[in-house]
Amino acid sequence: MSVESRYLEAREMYRAVGVDTDRALEELKGVKISMHCWQGDDVNGFDSKGPLTGGIQTTGNYPGKARNPEELMADIDEALRLIPGTHKINLHASYAIFEEGEWADRDKLEPKHFRRWVEFAKERGLGLDFNPTFFSHRLSEDATLSSENEEIRRFWVEHGKACLRISEYFAEELGQPCAMNIWIPDGFKDIPGDRLAPRARLKKSLDEILAEPYDKEKVYVTVESKVFGIGMESMTVGSHEFYMNYAAKNGVMCLLDTGHFHPTEMVSDKLSSMLLFYDKVALHVSRPVRWDSDHVVLFDDETREIAKEIVRGGTDRFVIALDFFDASINRVAAWVTGMRDMIKALLYAELLPNARMAELQDKRNFTELMVVSEEMKTMPFGDVWNYYLHEMGVPENWFGEVVRYENEVLSKRG
Ligand code: RNT
Ligand code: ZN
């Protein structure tokens, strides 16, 4: 049976339970996911040769990681060929591209250092998002925006401001908003002697960064909290309470990373509360396995639960990015799996009888609600998904393509 006839049959089955598959596919086409560039090279970047610091870690030594901008761009291209839709690329400041003999420290970065990324995005119709890089740098060893050392704190404030200017440049060049996310690794391994002063300094630093004039329609500033990091087990300066209050009072957005809460806390349950107090909510969808391990996003329960909240709350109210870095598997396959599974989860949520499910809840008919939600799991979802891939010109079976790319390109890298 052809993809089309399988789809037509599935469409009838969904129609019978009150779900319009054509509408769902239309909705899905409009959703952009920001694909993080850092899966391609284990969060190394191009601006220094030093190690990855900041209490985040990649594990594994799978061959073929990108070693320079050309390789990273080629790998991104290979991944995008296998992902339905037109999306965004999420860059870190450490991915600045310098001309021969040129170099600028983080506080001196300028739009021109990202010109090649803008060209890359323009040629492909992609958007760009941005992140100042407050780690993997000689001045980030102790603390950054919360530093007690005024010179170091100022350096990172200047970095934040430089990144705001670069974000605005992205938005202007590409004709779509750029989300600029602030995450810092500041925190303490053991019980602090003072929790207030570092947080007060972080607050002051953020105020100073945001004093840089920028167009709020073009740049969405987001602040990302975290419960702990490696070497910051006892306290992070940028905790959830800190940023949630900061964002609410200063008109910026909160970014929730699915790995940045206690393991039994679910980000999916937090989103509706955020929607009641913010216009938009930003996400780093990741997969924490027992801790903030940054495994590849899968089509699993929590990803589907998050997707339901996005679809029910309105896809236009979310700024969705992925954040994982697995160095133990083929990195292109990691991107393709994560992106396709996020999109798949959104389609799954679009194909639920959401209004009927809300109504069952209001009638307190929890038996039928459970039954409906379970029955939906074995509907011919795959037939709708495959039709979407077909419509978007992306192969159903993609793994062979990545294996070929690995043999022809990745395996030749030293
Ligand atoms: C770290 C944060 C942060 C980084 C990226 C590289 O725990 O999740 O978002 O992963 O910025
Ligand atoms: Zn994150």
XYZ file of C-alpha atoms and ligand atoms in Angstrom:
426
model
C 0.000 0.000 0.000
C 1.273 3.483 -0.817
C 1.997 6.151 1.782
C -1.024 8.084 0.518
C -3.507 5.244 0.799
C -2.242 4.328 4.250
C -2.723 7.971 5.196
C -6.258 8.105 3.801
C -7.222 5.097 5.838
C -5.619 6.511 8.982
C -7.377 9.823 8.356
C -10.751 8.030 8.438
C -9.886 6.281 11.674
C -8.831 9.529 13.321
C -11.933 11.269 11.959
C -14.064 8.635 13.638
C -12.662 9.735 17.010
C -13.059 13.407 16.202
C -9.497 14.216 15.131
C -8.699 16.143 11.939
C -5.356 14.855 10.632
C -5.125 17.404 7.788
C -5.402 20.252 10.266
C -2.830 18.596 12.530
C -0.304 18.379 9.694
C -0.886 22.018 8.748
C -0.280 23.086 12.344
C 2.887 21.033 12.541
C 4.380 22.668 9.469
C 4.434 26.017 11.241
C 6.431 24.871 14.282
C 10.129 25.676 14.423
C 12.525 23.798 16.664
C 15.933 25.245 17.400
C 18.597 22.629 16.711
C 21.632 23.123 18.948
C 24.896 23.275 17.028
C 26.828 21.865 19.993
C 25.774 18.224 19.519
C 28.047 18.175 16.472
C 31.362 18.743 18.264
C 30.751 17.833 21.921
C 30.283 21.500 22.960
C 33.846 22.421 21.959
C 33.293 25.530 19.845
C 35.974 27.228 17.787
C 37.272 30.054 19.942
C 39.666 28.123 22.149
C 41.437 24.808 22.451
C 40.677 24.392 26.148
C 38.492 21.770 27.827
C 34.723 21.921 28.304
C 34.125 23.444 31.754
C 31.172 24.787 33.719
C 30.066 21.521 35.285
C 28.659 20.074 32.085
C 30.161 17.050 30.437
C 30.103 14.972 27.312
C 31.026 11.324 27.641
C 32.127 9.033 24.839
C 34.659 9.212 22.082
C 32.697 8.271 18.977
C 34.808 9.056 15.918
C 34.012 11.775 13.410
C 33.195 14.865 15.438
C 33.292 18.181 13.593
C 36.628 19.964 14.031
C 35.978 23.262 12.277
C 33.118 25.396 10.924
C 33.087 23.687 7.518
C 32.700 20.241 9.046
C 30.079 21.363 11.532
C 28.055 23.046 8.794
C 28.318 19.979 6.558
C 27.085 17.768 9.413
C 24.209 20.136 10.167
C 23.268 19.996 6.476
C 23.301 16.223 6.534
C 21.025 16.190 9.591
C 18.627 18.806 8.208
C 18.139 16.783 5.023
C 16.576 14.089 7.168
C 14.410 16.325 9.370
C 10.992 17.504 8.162
C 10.311 21.254 8.200
C 12.327 24.469 8.237
C 13.820 25.157 11.631
C 16.409 27.227 13.487
C 20.009 26.644 14.476
C 21.021 27.446 18.027
C 24.552 28.855 18.269
C 26.824 29.516 21.204
C 29.179 32.495 21.272
C 32.089 30.041 21.350
C 31.197 29.131 17.749
C 32.426 32.492 16.449
C 34.248 32.118 13.142
C 37.422 34.164 12.872
C 39.235 35.025 9.690
C 42.859 33.979 9.277
C 44.944 35.631 12.024
C 41.902 37.235 13.652
C 40.656 36.511 17.170
C 38.469 38.322 19.697
C 37.881 37.525 23.331
C 34.307 36.937 24.473
C 33.808 40.538 25.638
C 34.826 41.842 22.229
C 32.744 39.626 19.960
C 30.993 41.377 17.115
C 28.356 40.502 14.533
C 31.064 40.107 11.892
C 32.386 37.048 13.739
C 29.096 35.340 12.964
C 28.667 36.542 9.394
C 29.323 33.091 7.983
C 26.627 31.606 10.183
C 24.205 34.233 8.929
C 25.089 33.360 5.334
C 24.652 29.692 6.141
C 21.216 30.345 7.648
C 20.105 32.667 4.849
C 20.978 30.193 2.124
C 18.830 27.580 3.838
C 15.953 29.745 5.047
C 16.814 28.985 8.670
C 16.518 31.176 11.752
C 19.287 31.567 14.323
C 19.141 31.593 18.102
C 22.048 32.542 20.322
C 23.718 31.863 23.663
C 26.459 33.812 25.355
C 29.108 31.282 26.453
C 29.878 31.721 30.152
C 32.029 28.579 30.374
C 35.132 26.967 28.801
C 37.126 30.164 29.320
C 40.016 31.195 31.582
C 37.821 33.761 33.345
C 34.998 31.324 34.078
C 36.962 29.061 36.427
C 35.406 30.463 39.608
C 32.312 32.461 38.758
C 31.052 34.675 35.952
C 28.128 37.097 36.323
C 28.033 36.479 40.078
C 31.780 36.866 40.568
C 33.126 38.702 43.613
C 35.980 39.845 41.379
C 34.702 43.059 39.819
C 36.994 42.827 36.808
C 35.789 39.322 35.977
C 32.154 40.234 36.551
C 32.499 43.225 34.222
C 34.135 41.052 31.569
C 31.111 38.758 31.528
C 28.650 41.656 31.566
C 30.422 42.963 28.469
C 30.115 39.501 26.936
C 26.368 39.530 27.589
C 25.996 42.929 25.953
C 28.073 41.879 22.944
C 25.800 38.859 22.561
C 22.675 41.024 22.652
C 24.051 43.020 19.729
C 24.862 39.827 17.851
C 21.370 38.433 18.539
C 19.769 41.573 17.174
C 21.961 41.304 14.093
C 20.715 37.710 13.580
C 17.099 38.790 13.904
C 17.536 41.674 11.490
C 19.441 39.707 8.895
C 17.091 36.743 8.971
C 13.809 38.586 9.427
C 12.719 36.542 12.421
C 13.219 36.793 16.183
C 16.358 35.430 17.807
C 16.125 33.893 21.276
C 19.161 34.754 23.384
C 19.533 32.429 26.331
C 21.575 33.189 29.417
C 22.882 30.239 31.382
C 25.797 30.549 33.779
C 27.643 27.771 35.588
C 28.130 29.725 38.853
C 27.610 27.785 42.043
C 29.187 26.030 44.992
C 30.358 22.495 45.517
C 29.808 22.592 49.253
C 27.641 24.482 51.697
C 28.107 28.183 50.935
C 29.051 30.777 53.510
C 26.854 33.339 51.778
C 24.049 32.646 49.360
C 22.674 36.146 49.100
C 25.645 38.167 47.860
C 26.390 36.032 44.758
C 22.723 36.159 43.790
C 22.631 39.910 44.348
C 25.626 40.249 42.028
C 23.971 38.074 39.389
C 20.880 40.288 39.574
C 22.988 43.404 39.150
C 24.903 41.884 36.237
C 21.699 40.927 34.423
C 20.367 44.464 34.930
C 23.560 45.825 33.433
C 23.397 43.503 30.424
C 19.765 44.312 29.749
C 20.489 48.037 29.970
C 22.047 47.585 26.529
C 19.349 48.906 24.173
C 17.754 46.131 22.114
C 14.477 45.529 20.325
C 12.309 43.176 22.370
C 10.314 42.209 19.302
C 13.494 40.955 17.690
C 15.457 39.496 20.580
C 13.784 37.249 23.114
C 16.014 37.193 26.161
C 15.588 33.967 28.115
C 17.151 32.950 31.435
C 17.890 29.296 32.170
C 17.909 27.970 35.712
C 19.501 24.802 36.993
C 19.275 22.892 40.245
C 22.867 21.649 40.305
C 25.940 21.011 38.191
C 29.032 18.862 38.461
C 31.093 20.646 41.118
C 28.102 22.832 42.016
C 26.175 20.234 43.936
C 25.235 22.390 46.915
C 23.990 25.555 45.268
C 23.625 27.182 41.893
C 23.423 30.963 41.881
C 20.944 30.918 38.987
C 18.318 28.761 40.644
C 14.743 28.421 39.406
C 13.317 30.829 41.987
C 15.997 33.358 41.144
C 15.269 33.396 37.441
C 11.517 32.984 37.649
C 11.315 36.095 39.807
C 13.892 37.946 37.738
C 12.088 37.166 34.474
C 8.670 38.142 35.821
C 9.907 41.483 37.140
C 12.048 42.388 34.149
C 9.936 41.324 31.212
C 12.197 38.555 29.946
C 11.385 34.864 29.502
C 12.149 31.857 31.621
C 13.798 28.923 29.948
C 13.128 25.526 31.459
C 15.625 22.795 30.656
C 14.056 19.390 31.251
C 17.249 18.193 32.955
C 17.515 21.080 35.403
C 15.106 20.028 38.122
C 15.045 17.272 40.678
C 14.585 13.953 38.864
C 11.025 13.385 40.061
C 9.943 16.894 39.070
C 8.368 17.082 35.634
C 8.765 20.123 33.408
C 5.552 19.153 31.603
C 3.594 20.014 34.739
C 5.236 23.420 35.082
C 4.342 24.815 31.668
C 0.679 25.654 32.246
C 1.615 27.673 35.330
C 4.218 29.579 33.360
C 1.702 30.336 30.600
C -0.564 32.101 33.064
C 2.137 34.615 33.951
C 4.228 34.955 30.785
C 3.437 35.568 27.121
C 5.899 32.919 26.058
C 7.921 30.152 27.648
C 11.252 28.848 26.394
C 12.376 25.245 26.576
C 15.524 23.188 26.358
C 14.142 19.754 25.689
C 16.655 17.182 26.863
C 16.569 13.702 28.419
C 17.985 13.447 31.894
C 18.758 9.848 32.813
C 18.961 9.825 36.631
C 20.617 13.250 36.492
C 21.148 16.108 34.022
C 22.871 13.706 31.651
C 21.825 15.353 28.384
C 20.885 12.170 26.547
C 19.295 12.382 23.097
C 15.604 13.341 23.149
C 13.341 10.374 22.393
C 9.659 9.827 21.660
C 9.104 8.984 25.316
C 6.419 9.688 27.877
C 7.773 12.999 29.152
C 8.537 14.352 25.676
C 4.965 13.518 24.631
C 3.634 15.077 27.830
C 5.573 18.279 27.104
C 4.296 18.222 23.521
C 0.708 17.994 24.801
C 1.241 21.097 26.902
C 2.731 22.936 23.923
C -0.127 21.990 21.614
C -2.841 22.639 24.197
C -1.272 25.928 25.307
C -0.645 27.125 21.729
C 2.527 26.372 19.800
C 3.098 30.117 19.224
C 3.617 30.614 22.945
C 6.667 28.383 23.122
C 10.246 28.877 22.073
C 11.442 25.318 21.614
C 15.089 24.313 21.533
C 16.835 21.003 22.059
C 19.777 20.569 24.388
C 21.706 17.312 24.516
C 25.229 16.192 23.759
C 26.035 12.538 23.402
C 29.594 11.805 22.278
C 29.172 8.026 22.400
C 27.109 7.646 19.217
C 27.021 9.013 15.682
C 26.412 12.722 16.244
C 24.363 13.267 13.093
C 22.096 10.375 14.064
C 21.749 11.964 17.510
C 20.486 15.216 15.970
C 18.144 13.486 13.545
C 16.676 11.282 16.270
C 16.183 14.160 18.710
C 14.669 16.524 16.163
C 12.429 13.921 14.559
C 11.249 12.683 17.931
C 10.411 16.181 19.148
C 8.438 16.844 15.961
C 6.841 13.409 16.216
C 5.770 14.120 19.790
C 4.150 17.370 18.650
C 2.279 15.508 15.922
C 1.189 12.917 18.457
C -0.219 15.698 20.639
C -1.957 17.335 17.662
C -3.631 14.006 16.921
C -5.252 13.631 20.334
C -8.916 14.491 20.883
C -7.782 17.292 23.192
C -11.113 19.085 23.579
C -12.884 15.838 24.356
C -10.237 14.901 26.908
C -10.634 18.257 28.685
C -14.383 17.780 28.708
C -14.078 14.295 30.219
C -11.947 15.790 32.959
C -14.527 18.495 33.658
C -17.185 15.810 33.913
C -14.804 14.018 36.271
C -15.100 10.986 34.045
C -11.582 9.766 34.751
C -12.310 6.222 33.624
C -13.110 7.250 30.081
C -10.273 9.785 30.058
C -7.807 7.026 30.849
C -9.325 4.662 28.307
C -9.349 7.263 25.520
C -5.765 8.239 26.177
C -4.670 4.599 26.118
C -6.649 3.773 22.963
C -5.007 6.686 21.150
C -1.635 5.020 21.605
C -2.446 2.284 19.089
C -4.095 4.449 16.456
C -2.260 4.375 13.076
C -0.024 7.259 14.116
C 2.917 5.958 12.063
C 0.891 6.228 8.864
C 0.224 9.922 9.494
C 3.854 10.537 10.432
C 5.135 8.786 7.317
C 2.756 10.784 5.147
C 4.105 13.976 6.738
C 7.671 12.934 5.960
C 6.633 12.138 2.409
C 4.914 15.524 2.002
C 7.965 17.316 3.391
C 10.277 15.401 1.068
C 12.178 13.621 3.811
C 12.892 9.870 3.802
C 11.026 7.512 6.129
C 14.089 5.337 6.544
C 16.990 7.621 7.131
C 19.544 5.595 9.010
C 21.173 4.177 5.872
C 21.862 7.766 4.768
C 23.704 8.511 7.996
C 25.714 5.291 7.701
C 26.702 6.285 4.179
C 27.695 9.766 5.410
C 29.690 8.175 8.183
C 31.541 5.926 5.742
C 32.158 8.632 3.180
C 32.790 11.647 5.398
C 32.925 11.184 9.176
C 35.220 8.162 9.219
C 37.810 10.066 7.194
C 38.273 12.658 9.947
C 41.357 12.234 12.111
C 23.812 23.473 30.936
C 22.690 24.104 30.198
C 23.053 24.861 28.965
C 24.065 24.131 28.102
C 24.248 24.704 26.725
C 25.501 24.217 26.087
O 23.412 22.637 31.921
O 21.715 23.153 29.917
O 21.916 25.160 28.259
O 23.747 22.785 27.956
O 24.138 26.045 26.760
Zn 20.096 23.753 28.679
